[in-house]
PDB file of C-alpha atoms in Angstrom:
ATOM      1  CA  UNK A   1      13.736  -4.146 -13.609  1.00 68.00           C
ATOM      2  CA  UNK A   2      11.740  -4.196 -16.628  1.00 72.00           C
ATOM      3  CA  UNK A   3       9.469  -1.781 -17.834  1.00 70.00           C
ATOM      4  CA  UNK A   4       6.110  -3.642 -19.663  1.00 74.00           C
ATOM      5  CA  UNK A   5       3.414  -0.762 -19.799  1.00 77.00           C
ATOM      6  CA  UNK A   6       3.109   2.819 -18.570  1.00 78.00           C
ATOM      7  CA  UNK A   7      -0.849   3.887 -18.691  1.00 78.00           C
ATOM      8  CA  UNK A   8      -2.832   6.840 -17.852  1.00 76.00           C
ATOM      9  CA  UNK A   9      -5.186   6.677 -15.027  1.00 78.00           C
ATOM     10  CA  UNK A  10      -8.745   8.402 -15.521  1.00 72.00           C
ATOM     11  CA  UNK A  11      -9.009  11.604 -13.719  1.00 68.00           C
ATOM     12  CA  UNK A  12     -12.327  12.833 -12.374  1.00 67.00           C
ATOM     13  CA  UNK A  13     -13.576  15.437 -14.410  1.00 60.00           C
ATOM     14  CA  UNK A  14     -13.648  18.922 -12.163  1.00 60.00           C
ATOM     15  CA  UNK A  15     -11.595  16.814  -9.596  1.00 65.00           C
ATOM     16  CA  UNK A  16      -8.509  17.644  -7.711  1.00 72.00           C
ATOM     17  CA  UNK A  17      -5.409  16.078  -8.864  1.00 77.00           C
ATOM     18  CA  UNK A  18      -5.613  12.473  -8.344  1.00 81.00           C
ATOM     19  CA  UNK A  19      -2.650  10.830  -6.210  1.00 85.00           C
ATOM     20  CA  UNK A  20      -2.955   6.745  -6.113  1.00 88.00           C
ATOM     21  CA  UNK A  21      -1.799   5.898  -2.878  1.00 91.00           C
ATOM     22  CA  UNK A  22      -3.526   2.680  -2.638  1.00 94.00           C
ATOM     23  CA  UNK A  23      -3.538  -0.125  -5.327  1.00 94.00           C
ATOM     24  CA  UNK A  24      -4.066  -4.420  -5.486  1.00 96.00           C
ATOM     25  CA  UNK A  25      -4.764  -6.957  -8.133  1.00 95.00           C
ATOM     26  CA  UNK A  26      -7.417  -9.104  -7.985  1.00 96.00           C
ATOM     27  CA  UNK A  27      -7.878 -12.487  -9.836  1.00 95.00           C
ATOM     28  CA  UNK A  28      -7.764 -12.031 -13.368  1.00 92.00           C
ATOM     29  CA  UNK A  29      -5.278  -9.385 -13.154  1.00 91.00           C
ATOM     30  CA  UNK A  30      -7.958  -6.791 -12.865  1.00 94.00           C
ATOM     31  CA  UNK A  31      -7.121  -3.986 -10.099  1.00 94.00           C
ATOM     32  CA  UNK A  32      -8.059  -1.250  -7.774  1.00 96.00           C
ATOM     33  CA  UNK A  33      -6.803   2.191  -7.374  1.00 94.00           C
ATOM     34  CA  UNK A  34      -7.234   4.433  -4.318  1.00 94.00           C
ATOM     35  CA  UNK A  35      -7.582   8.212  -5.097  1.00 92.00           C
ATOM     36  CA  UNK A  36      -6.818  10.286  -2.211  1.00 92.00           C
ATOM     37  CA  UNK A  37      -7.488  13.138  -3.824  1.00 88.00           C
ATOM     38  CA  UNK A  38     -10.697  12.440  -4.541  1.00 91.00           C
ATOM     39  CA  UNK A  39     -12.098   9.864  -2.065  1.00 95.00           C
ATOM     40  CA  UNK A  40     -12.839   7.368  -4.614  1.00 95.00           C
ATOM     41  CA  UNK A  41     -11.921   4.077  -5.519  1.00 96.00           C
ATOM     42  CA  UNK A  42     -11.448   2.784  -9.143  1.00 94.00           C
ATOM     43  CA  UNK A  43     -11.440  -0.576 -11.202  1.00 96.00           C
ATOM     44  CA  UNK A  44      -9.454  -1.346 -14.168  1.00 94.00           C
ATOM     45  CA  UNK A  45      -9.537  -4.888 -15.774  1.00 94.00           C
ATOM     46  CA  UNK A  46      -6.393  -6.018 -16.898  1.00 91.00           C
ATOM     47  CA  UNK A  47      -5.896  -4.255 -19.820  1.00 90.00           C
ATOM     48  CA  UNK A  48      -6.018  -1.288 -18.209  1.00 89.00           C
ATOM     49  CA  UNK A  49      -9.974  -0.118 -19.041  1.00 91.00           C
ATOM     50  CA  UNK A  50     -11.520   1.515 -16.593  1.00 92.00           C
ATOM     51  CA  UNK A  51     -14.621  -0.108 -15.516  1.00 95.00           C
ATOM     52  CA  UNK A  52     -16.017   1.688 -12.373  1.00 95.00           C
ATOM     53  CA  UNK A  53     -15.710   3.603  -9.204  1.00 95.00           C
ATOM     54  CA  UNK A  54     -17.064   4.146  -6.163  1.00 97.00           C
ATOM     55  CA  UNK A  55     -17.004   7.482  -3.916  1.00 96.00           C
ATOM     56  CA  UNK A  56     -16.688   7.736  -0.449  1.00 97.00           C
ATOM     57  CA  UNK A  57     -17.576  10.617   2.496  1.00 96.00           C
ATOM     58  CA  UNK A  58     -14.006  10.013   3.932  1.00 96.00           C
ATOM     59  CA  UNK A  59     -10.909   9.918   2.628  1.00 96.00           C
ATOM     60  CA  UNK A  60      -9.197   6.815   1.670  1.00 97.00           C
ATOM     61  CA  UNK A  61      -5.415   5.765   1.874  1.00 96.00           C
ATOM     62  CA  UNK A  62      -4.886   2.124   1.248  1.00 97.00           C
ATOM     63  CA  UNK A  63      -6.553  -1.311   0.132  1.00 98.00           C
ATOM     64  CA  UNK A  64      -5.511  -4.826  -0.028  1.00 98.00           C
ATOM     65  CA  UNK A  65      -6.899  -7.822  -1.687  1.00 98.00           C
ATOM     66  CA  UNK A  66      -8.611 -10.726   0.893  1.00 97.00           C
ATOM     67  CA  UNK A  67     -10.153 -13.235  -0.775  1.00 96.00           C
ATOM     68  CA  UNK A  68     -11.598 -14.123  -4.310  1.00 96.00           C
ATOM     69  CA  UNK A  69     -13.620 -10.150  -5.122  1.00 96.00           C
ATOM     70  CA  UNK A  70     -13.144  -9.135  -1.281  1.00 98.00           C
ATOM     71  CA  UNK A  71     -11.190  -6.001  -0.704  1.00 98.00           C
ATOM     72  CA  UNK A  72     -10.266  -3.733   2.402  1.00 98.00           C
ATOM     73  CA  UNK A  73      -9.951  -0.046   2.255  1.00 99.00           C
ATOM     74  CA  UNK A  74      -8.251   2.111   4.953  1.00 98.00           C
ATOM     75  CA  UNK A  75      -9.279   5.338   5.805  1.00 98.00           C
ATOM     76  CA  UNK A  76      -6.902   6.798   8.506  1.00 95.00           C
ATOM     77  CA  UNK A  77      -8.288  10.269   9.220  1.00 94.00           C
ATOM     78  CA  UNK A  78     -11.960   8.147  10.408  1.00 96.00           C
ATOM     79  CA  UNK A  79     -10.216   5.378  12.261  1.00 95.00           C
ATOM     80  CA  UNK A  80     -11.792   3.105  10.496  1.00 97.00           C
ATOM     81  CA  UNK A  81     -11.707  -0.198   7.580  1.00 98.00           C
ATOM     82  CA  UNK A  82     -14.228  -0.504   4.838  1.00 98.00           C
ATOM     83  CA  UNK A  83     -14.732  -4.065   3.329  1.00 98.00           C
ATOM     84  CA  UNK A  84     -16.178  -4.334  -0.185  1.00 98.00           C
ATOM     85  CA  UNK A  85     -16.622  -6.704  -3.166  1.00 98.00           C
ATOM     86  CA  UNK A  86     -15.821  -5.892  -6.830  1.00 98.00           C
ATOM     87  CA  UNK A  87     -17.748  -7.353  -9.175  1.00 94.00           C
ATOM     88  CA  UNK A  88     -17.464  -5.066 -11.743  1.00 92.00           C
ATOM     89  CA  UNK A  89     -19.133  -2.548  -9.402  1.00 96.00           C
ATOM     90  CA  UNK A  90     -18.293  -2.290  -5.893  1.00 98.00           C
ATOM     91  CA  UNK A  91     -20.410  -3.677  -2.966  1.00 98.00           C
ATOM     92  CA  UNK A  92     -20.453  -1.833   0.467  1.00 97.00           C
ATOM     93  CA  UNK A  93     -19.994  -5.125   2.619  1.00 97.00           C
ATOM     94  CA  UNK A  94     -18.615  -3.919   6.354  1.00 97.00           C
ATOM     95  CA  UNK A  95     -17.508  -0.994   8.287  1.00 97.00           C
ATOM     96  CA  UNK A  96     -15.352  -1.640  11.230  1.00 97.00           C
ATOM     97  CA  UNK A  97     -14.370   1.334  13.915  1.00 96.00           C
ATOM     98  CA  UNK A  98     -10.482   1.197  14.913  1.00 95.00           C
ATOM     99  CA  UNK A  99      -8.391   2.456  17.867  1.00 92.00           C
ATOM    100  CA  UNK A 100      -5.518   3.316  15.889  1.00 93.00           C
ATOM    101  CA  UNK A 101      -5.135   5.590  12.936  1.00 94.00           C
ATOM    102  CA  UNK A 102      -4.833   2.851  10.249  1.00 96.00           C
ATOM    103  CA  UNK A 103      -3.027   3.808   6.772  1.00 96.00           C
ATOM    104  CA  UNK A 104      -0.839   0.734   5.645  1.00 96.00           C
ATOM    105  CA  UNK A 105      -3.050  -3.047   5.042  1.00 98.00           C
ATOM    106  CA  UNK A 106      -1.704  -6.546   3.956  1.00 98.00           C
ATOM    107  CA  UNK A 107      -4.376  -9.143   4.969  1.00 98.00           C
ATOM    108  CA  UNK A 108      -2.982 -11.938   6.979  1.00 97.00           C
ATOM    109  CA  UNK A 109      -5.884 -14.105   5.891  1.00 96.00           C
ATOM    110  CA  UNK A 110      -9.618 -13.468   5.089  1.00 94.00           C
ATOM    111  CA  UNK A 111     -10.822 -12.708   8.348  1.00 96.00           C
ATOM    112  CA  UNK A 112      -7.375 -10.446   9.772  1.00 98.00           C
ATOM    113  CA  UNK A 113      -5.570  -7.864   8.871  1.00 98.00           C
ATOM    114  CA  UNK A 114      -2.023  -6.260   9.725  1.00 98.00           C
ATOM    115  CA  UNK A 115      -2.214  -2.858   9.776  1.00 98.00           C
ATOM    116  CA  UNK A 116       0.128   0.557  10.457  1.00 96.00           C
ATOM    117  CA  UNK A 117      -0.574   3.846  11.082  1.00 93.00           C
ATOM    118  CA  UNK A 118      -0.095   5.822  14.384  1.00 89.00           C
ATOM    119  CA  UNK A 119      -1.690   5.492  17.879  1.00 88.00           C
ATOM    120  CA  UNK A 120      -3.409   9.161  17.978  1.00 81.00           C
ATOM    121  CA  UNK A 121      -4.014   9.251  21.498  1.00 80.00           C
ATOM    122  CA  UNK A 122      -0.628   8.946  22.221  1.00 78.00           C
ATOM    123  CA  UNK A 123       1.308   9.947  19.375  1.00 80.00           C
ATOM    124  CA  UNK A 124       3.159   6.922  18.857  1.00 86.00           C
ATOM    125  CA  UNK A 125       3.575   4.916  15.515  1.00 91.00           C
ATOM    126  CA  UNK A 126       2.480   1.273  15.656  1.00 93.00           C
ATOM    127  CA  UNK A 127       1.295  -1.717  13.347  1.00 96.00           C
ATOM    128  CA  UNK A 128      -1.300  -4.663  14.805  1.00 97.00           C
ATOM    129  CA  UNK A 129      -3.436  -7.026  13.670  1.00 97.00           C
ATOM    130  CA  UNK A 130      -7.379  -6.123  13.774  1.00 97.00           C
ATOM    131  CA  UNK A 131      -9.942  -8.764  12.785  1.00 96.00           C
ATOM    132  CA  UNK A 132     -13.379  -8.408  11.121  1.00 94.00           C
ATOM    133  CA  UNK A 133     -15.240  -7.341  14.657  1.00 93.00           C
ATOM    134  CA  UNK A 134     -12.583  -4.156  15.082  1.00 92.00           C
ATOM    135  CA  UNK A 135     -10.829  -6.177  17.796  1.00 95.00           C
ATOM    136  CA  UNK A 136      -7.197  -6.133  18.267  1.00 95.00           C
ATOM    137  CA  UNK A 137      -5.685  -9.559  18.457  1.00 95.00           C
ATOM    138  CA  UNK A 138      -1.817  -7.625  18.498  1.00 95.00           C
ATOM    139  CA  UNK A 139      -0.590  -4.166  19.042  1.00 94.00           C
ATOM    140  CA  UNK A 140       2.641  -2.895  18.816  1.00 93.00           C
ATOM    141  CA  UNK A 141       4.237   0.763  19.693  1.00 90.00           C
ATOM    142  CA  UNK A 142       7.328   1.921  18.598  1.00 84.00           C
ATOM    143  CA  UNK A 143       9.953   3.962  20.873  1.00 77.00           C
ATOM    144  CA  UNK A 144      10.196   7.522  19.903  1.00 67.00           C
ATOM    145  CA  UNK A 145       8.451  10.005  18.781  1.00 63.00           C
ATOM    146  CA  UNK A 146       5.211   9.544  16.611  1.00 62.00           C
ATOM    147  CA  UNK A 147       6.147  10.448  12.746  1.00 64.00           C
ATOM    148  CA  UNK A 148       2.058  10.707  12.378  1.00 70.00           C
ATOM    149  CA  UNK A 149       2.476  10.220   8.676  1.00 74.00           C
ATOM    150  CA  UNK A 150       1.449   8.014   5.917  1.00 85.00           C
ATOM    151  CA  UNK A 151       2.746   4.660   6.236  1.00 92.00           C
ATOM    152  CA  UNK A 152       2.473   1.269   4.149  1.00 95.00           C
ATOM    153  CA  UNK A 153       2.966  -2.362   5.091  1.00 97.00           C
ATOM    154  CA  UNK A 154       4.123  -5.802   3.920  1.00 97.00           C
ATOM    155  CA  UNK A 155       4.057  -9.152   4.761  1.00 97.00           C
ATOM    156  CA  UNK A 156       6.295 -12.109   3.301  1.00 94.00           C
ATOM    157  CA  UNK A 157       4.947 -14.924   1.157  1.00 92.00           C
ATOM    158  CA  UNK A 158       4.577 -17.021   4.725  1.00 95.00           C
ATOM    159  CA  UNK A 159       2.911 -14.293   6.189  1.00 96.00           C
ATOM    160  CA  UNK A 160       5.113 -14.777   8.826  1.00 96.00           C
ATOM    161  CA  UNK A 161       7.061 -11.470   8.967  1.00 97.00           C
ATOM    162  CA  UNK A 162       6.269  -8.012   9.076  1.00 97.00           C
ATOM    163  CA  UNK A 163       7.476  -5.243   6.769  1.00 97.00           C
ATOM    164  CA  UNK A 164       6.621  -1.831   7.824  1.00 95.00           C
ATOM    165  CA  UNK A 165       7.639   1.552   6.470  1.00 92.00           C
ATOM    166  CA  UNK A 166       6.568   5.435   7.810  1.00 87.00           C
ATOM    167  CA  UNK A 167       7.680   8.268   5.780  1.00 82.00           C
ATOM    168  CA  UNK A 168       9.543  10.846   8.080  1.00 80.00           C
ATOM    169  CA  UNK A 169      11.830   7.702   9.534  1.00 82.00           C
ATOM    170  CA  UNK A 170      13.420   6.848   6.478  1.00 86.00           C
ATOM    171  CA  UNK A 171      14.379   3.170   7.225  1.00 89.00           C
ATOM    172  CA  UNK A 172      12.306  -0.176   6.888  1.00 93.00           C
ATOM    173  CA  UNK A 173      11.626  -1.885   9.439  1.00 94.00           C
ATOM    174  CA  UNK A 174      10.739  -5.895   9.623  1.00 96.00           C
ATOM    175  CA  UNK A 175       9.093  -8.095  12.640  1.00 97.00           C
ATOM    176  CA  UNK A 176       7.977 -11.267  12.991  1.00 96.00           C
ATOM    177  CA  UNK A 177       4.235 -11.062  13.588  1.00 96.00           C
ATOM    178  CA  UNK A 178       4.400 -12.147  17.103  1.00 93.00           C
ATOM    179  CA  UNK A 179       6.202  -9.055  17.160  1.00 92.00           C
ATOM    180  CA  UNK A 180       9.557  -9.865  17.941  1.00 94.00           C
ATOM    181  CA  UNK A 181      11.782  -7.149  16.432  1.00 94.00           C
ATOM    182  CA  UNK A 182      14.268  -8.139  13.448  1.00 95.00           C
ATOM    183  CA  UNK A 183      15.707  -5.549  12.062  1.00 95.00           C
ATOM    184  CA  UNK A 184      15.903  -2.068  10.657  1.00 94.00           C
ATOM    185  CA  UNK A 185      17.778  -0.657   7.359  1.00 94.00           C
ATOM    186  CA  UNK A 186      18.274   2.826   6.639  1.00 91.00           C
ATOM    187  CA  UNK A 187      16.665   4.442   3.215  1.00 88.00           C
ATOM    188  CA  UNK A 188      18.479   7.223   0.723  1.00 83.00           C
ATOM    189  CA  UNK A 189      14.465   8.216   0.432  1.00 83.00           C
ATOM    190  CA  UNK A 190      11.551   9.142   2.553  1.00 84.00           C
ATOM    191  CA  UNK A 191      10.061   5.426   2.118  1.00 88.00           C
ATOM    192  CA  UNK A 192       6.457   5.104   0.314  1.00 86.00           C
ATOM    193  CA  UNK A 193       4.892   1.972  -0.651  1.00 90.00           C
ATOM    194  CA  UNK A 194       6.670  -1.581   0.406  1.00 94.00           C
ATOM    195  CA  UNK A 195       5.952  -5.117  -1.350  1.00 94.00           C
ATOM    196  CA  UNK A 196       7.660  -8.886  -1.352  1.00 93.00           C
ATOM    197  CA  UNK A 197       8.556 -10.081  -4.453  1.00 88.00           C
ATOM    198  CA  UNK A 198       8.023 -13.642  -5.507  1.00 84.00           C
ATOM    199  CA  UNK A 199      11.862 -14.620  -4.803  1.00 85.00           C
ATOM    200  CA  UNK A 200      11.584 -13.178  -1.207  1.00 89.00           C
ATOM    201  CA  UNK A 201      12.954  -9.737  -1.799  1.00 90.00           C
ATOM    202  CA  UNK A 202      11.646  -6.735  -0.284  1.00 94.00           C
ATOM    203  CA  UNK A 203      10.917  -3.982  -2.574  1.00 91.00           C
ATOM    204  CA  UNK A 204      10.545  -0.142  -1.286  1.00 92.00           C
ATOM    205  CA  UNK A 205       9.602   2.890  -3.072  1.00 87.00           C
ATOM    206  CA  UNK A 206      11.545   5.884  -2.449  1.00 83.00           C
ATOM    207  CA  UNK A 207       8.747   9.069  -2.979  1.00 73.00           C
ATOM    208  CA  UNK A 208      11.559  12.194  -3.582  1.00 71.00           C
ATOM    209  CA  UNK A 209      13.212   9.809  -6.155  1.00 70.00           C
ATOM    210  CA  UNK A 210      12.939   8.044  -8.673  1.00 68.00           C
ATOM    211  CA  UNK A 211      14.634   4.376  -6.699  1.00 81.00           C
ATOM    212  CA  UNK A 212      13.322   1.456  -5.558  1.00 87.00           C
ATOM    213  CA  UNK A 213      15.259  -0.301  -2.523  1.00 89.00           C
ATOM    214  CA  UNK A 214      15.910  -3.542  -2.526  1.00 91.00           C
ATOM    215  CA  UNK A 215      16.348  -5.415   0.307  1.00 94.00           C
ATOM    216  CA  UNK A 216      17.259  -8.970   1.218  1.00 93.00           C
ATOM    217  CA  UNK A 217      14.850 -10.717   3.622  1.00 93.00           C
ATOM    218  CA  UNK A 218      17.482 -10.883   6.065  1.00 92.00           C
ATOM    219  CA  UNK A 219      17.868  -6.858   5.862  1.00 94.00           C
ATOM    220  CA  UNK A 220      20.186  -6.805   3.217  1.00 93.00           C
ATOM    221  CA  UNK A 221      20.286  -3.389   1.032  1.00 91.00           C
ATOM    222  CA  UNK A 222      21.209  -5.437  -2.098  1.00 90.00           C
ATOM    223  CA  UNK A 223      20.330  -3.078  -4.486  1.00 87.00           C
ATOM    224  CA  UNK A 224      18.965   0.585  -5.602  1.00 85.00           C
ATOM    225  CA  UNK A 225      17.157   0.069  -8.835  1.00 80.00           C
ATOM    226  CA  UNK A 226      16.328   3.314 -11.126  1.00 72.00           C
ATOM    227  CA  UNK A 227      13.683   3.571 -13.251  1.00 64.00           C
ATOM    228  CA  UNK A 228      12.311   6.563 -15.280  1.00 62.00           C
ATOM    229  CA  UNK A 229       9.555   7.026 -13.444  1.00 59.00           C
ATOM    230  CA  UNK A 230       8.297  10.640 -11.981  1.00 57.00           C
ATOM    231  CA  UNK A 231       8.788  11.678  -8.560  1.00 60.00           C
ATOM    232  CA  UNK A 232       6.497  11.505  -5.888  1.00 68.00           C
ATOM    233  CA  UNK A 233       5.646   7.630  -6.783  1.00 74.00           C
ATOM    234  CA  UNK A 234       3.673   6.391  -3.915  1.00 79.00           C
ATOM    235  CA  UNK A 235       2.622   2.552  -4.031  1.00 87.00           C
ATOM    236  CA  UNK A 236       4.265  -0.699  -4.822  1.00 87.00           C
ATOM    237  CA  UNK A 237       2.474  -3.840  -5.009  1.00 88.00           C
ATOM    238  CA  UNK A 238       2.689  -6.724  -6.631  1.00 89.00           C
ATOM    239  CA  UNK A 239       0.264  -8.755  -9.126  1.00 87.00           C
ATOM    240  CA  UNK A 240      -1.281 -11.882  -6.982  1.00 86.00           C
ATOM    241  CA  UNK A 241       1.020 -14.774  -8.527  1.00 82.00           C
ATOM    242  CA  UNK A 242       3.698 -12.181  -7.654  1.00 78.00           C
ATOM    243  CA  UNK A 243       5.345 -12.151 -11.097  1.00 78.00           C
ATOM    244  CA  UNK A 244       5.289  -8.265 -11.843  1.00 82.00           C
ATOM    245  CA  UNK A 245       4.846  -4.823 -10.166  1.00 85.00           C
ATOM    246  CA  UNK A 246       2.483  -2.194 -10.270  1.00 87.00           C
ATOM    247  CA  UNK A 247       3.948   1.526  -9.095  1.00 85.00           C
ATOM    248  CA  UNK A 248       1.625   4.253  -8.603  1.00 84.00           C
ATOM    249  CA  UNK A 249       2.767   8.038  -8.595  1.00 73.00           C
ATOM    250  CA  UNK A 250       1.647  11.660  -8.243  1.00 64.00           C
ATOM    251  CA  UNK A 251       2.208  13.168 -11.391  1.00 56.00           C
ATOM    252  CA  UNK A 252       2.058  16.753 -11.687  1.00 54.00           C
ATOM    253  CA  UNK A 253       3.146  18.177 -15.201  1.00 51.00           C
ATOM    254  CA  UNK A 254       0.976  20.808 -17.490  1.00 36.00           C
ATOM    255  CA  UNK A 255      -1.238  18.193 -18.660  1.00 43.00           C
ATOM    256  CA  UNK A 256      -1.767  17.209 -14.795  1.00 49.00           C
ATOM    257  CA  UNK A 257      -1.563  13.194 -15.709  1.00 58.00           C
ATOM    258  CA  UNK A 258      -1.130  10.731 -13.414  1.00 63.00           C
ATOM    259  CA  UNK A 259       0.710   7.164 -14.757  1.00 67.00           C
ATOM    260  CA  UNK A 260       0.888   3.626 -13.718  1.00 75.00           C
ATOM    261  CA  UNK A 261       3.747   1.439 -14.349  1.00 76.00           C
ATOM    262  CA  UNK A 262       3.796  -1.860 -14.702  1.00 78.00           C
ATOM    263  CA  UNK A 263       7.253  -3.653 -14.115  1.00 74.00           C
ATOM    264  CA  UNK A 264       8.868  -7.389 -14.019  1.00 74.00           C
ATOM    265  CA  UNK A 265      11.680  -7.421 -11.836  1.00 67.00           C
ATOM    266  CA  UNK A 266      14.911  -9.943 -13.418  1.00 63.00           C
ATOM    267  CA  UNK A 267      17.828 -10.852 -11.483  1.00 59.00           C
TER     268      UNK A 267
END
């Protein structure tokens, strides 16, 4: 895996310390950031110039792209999915109320999404699919006890399977999106952010290390790849033709900087 740029995100001035766990491209190459931290959300074009951001009352976790300037912004701790355009600035467009605690989103097309999170009634982790109206055209639990913890999820380039990691289980797991299990894969790392790459392979971030997993889409662990990048590292996505990689981390040094990596993956 190549390194192409490393770039310093802006901080808020008087803020906390800002920890990306949310990122996507959108056409153009342009992208969003999620700042936990802060409950904000911020644009960059694609040379990395910070162009705007928007604040919220809750506090954020993920976002994936829909469609053309259409994004979707999870915020766990609200049980609830915030759907905006970008257009330089961003554009409140829809709030939907969910069941579950949502923190992972991949859309499955522009009017569903696949999310994960954790069923906080019950305690038990889960992923579904939840449409535009807040219904819930698929849920599925998973046996054992509820990690309630940050989660992120994937799907392949068919959308037809289901890559979903939590943080306390350590392992990836991949369904079909009927829900049919497939298989599981033990990490090294307490698993961050997950993304396909454009030959099929599954990419996971490990947080406590510097590695990325990667895995075979038949469950494969082909490879550990490690980069000098800072611990803590949180998402992985990658840019919408699926070419290169964008890795987000927590960076906490004495200047308190927080960089984002931008990587092209080479067999």
């Amino acid at each position: 895996m190549d390194l192409i740029k490393e770039f310093e995100a802006q901080r808020l001035h008087g803020g906390k310390k800002s920890w990306y766990t949310g990122a996507t491209f959108l056409p153009g190459d342009s992208f969003v950031l999620v700042d936990y931290s802060n409950s904000r959300c911020c644009l960059y074009d694609s040379a990395c110039n910070f162009v705007s951001e928007i604040s919220f009352s809750a506090t954020p976790w993920d976002v994936c792209h829909i469609k053309g300037n259409i994004i979707a912004i999870s915020f766990p701790h609200k049980n609830k999915i915030e759907f905006l355009a970008v257009n330089r600035m961003f554009e409140s467009l829809l709030t939907v109320n969910t069941k579950r605690a949502c923190y992972g989103l991949s859309s499955l097309d522009e009017d569903r999404l696949v999310f994960s999170g954790y069923n906080n009634e019950e305690w038990r982790d889960c992923w579904g699919v939840i449409d535009k109206n807040g219904e819930e055209k698929f849920y599925h639990e998973l046996q054992g006890d509820s990690s309630r913890d940050q989660s992120y999820v994937a799907l392949n380039e068919t959308k037809t399977q289901v890559y979903v990691t939590w943080s306390n289980r350590r392992v990836l797991q991949c369904f079909r999106i009927e829900g049919d299990f497939k298989f599981s894969i033990e990490l090294t790392d307490k698993p961050h952010g997950v993304c396909v790459h454009i030959d099929g392979s599954i990419f996971v971030l490990g947080h406590s290390s510097n590695n990325i997993h990667q895995i075979s889409p038949s469950g494969e662990l082909l490879n550990e790849i490690s980069k000098d990048i800072p611990r803590e590292s949180c998402k992985i996505c990658t840019s919408l033709n699926k070419t290169y990689i964008l890795i987000t981390n927590r960076h906490k040094d004495t200047r308190d900087k927080c960089f984002i990596y931008f990587a092209r993956y080479r067999r």
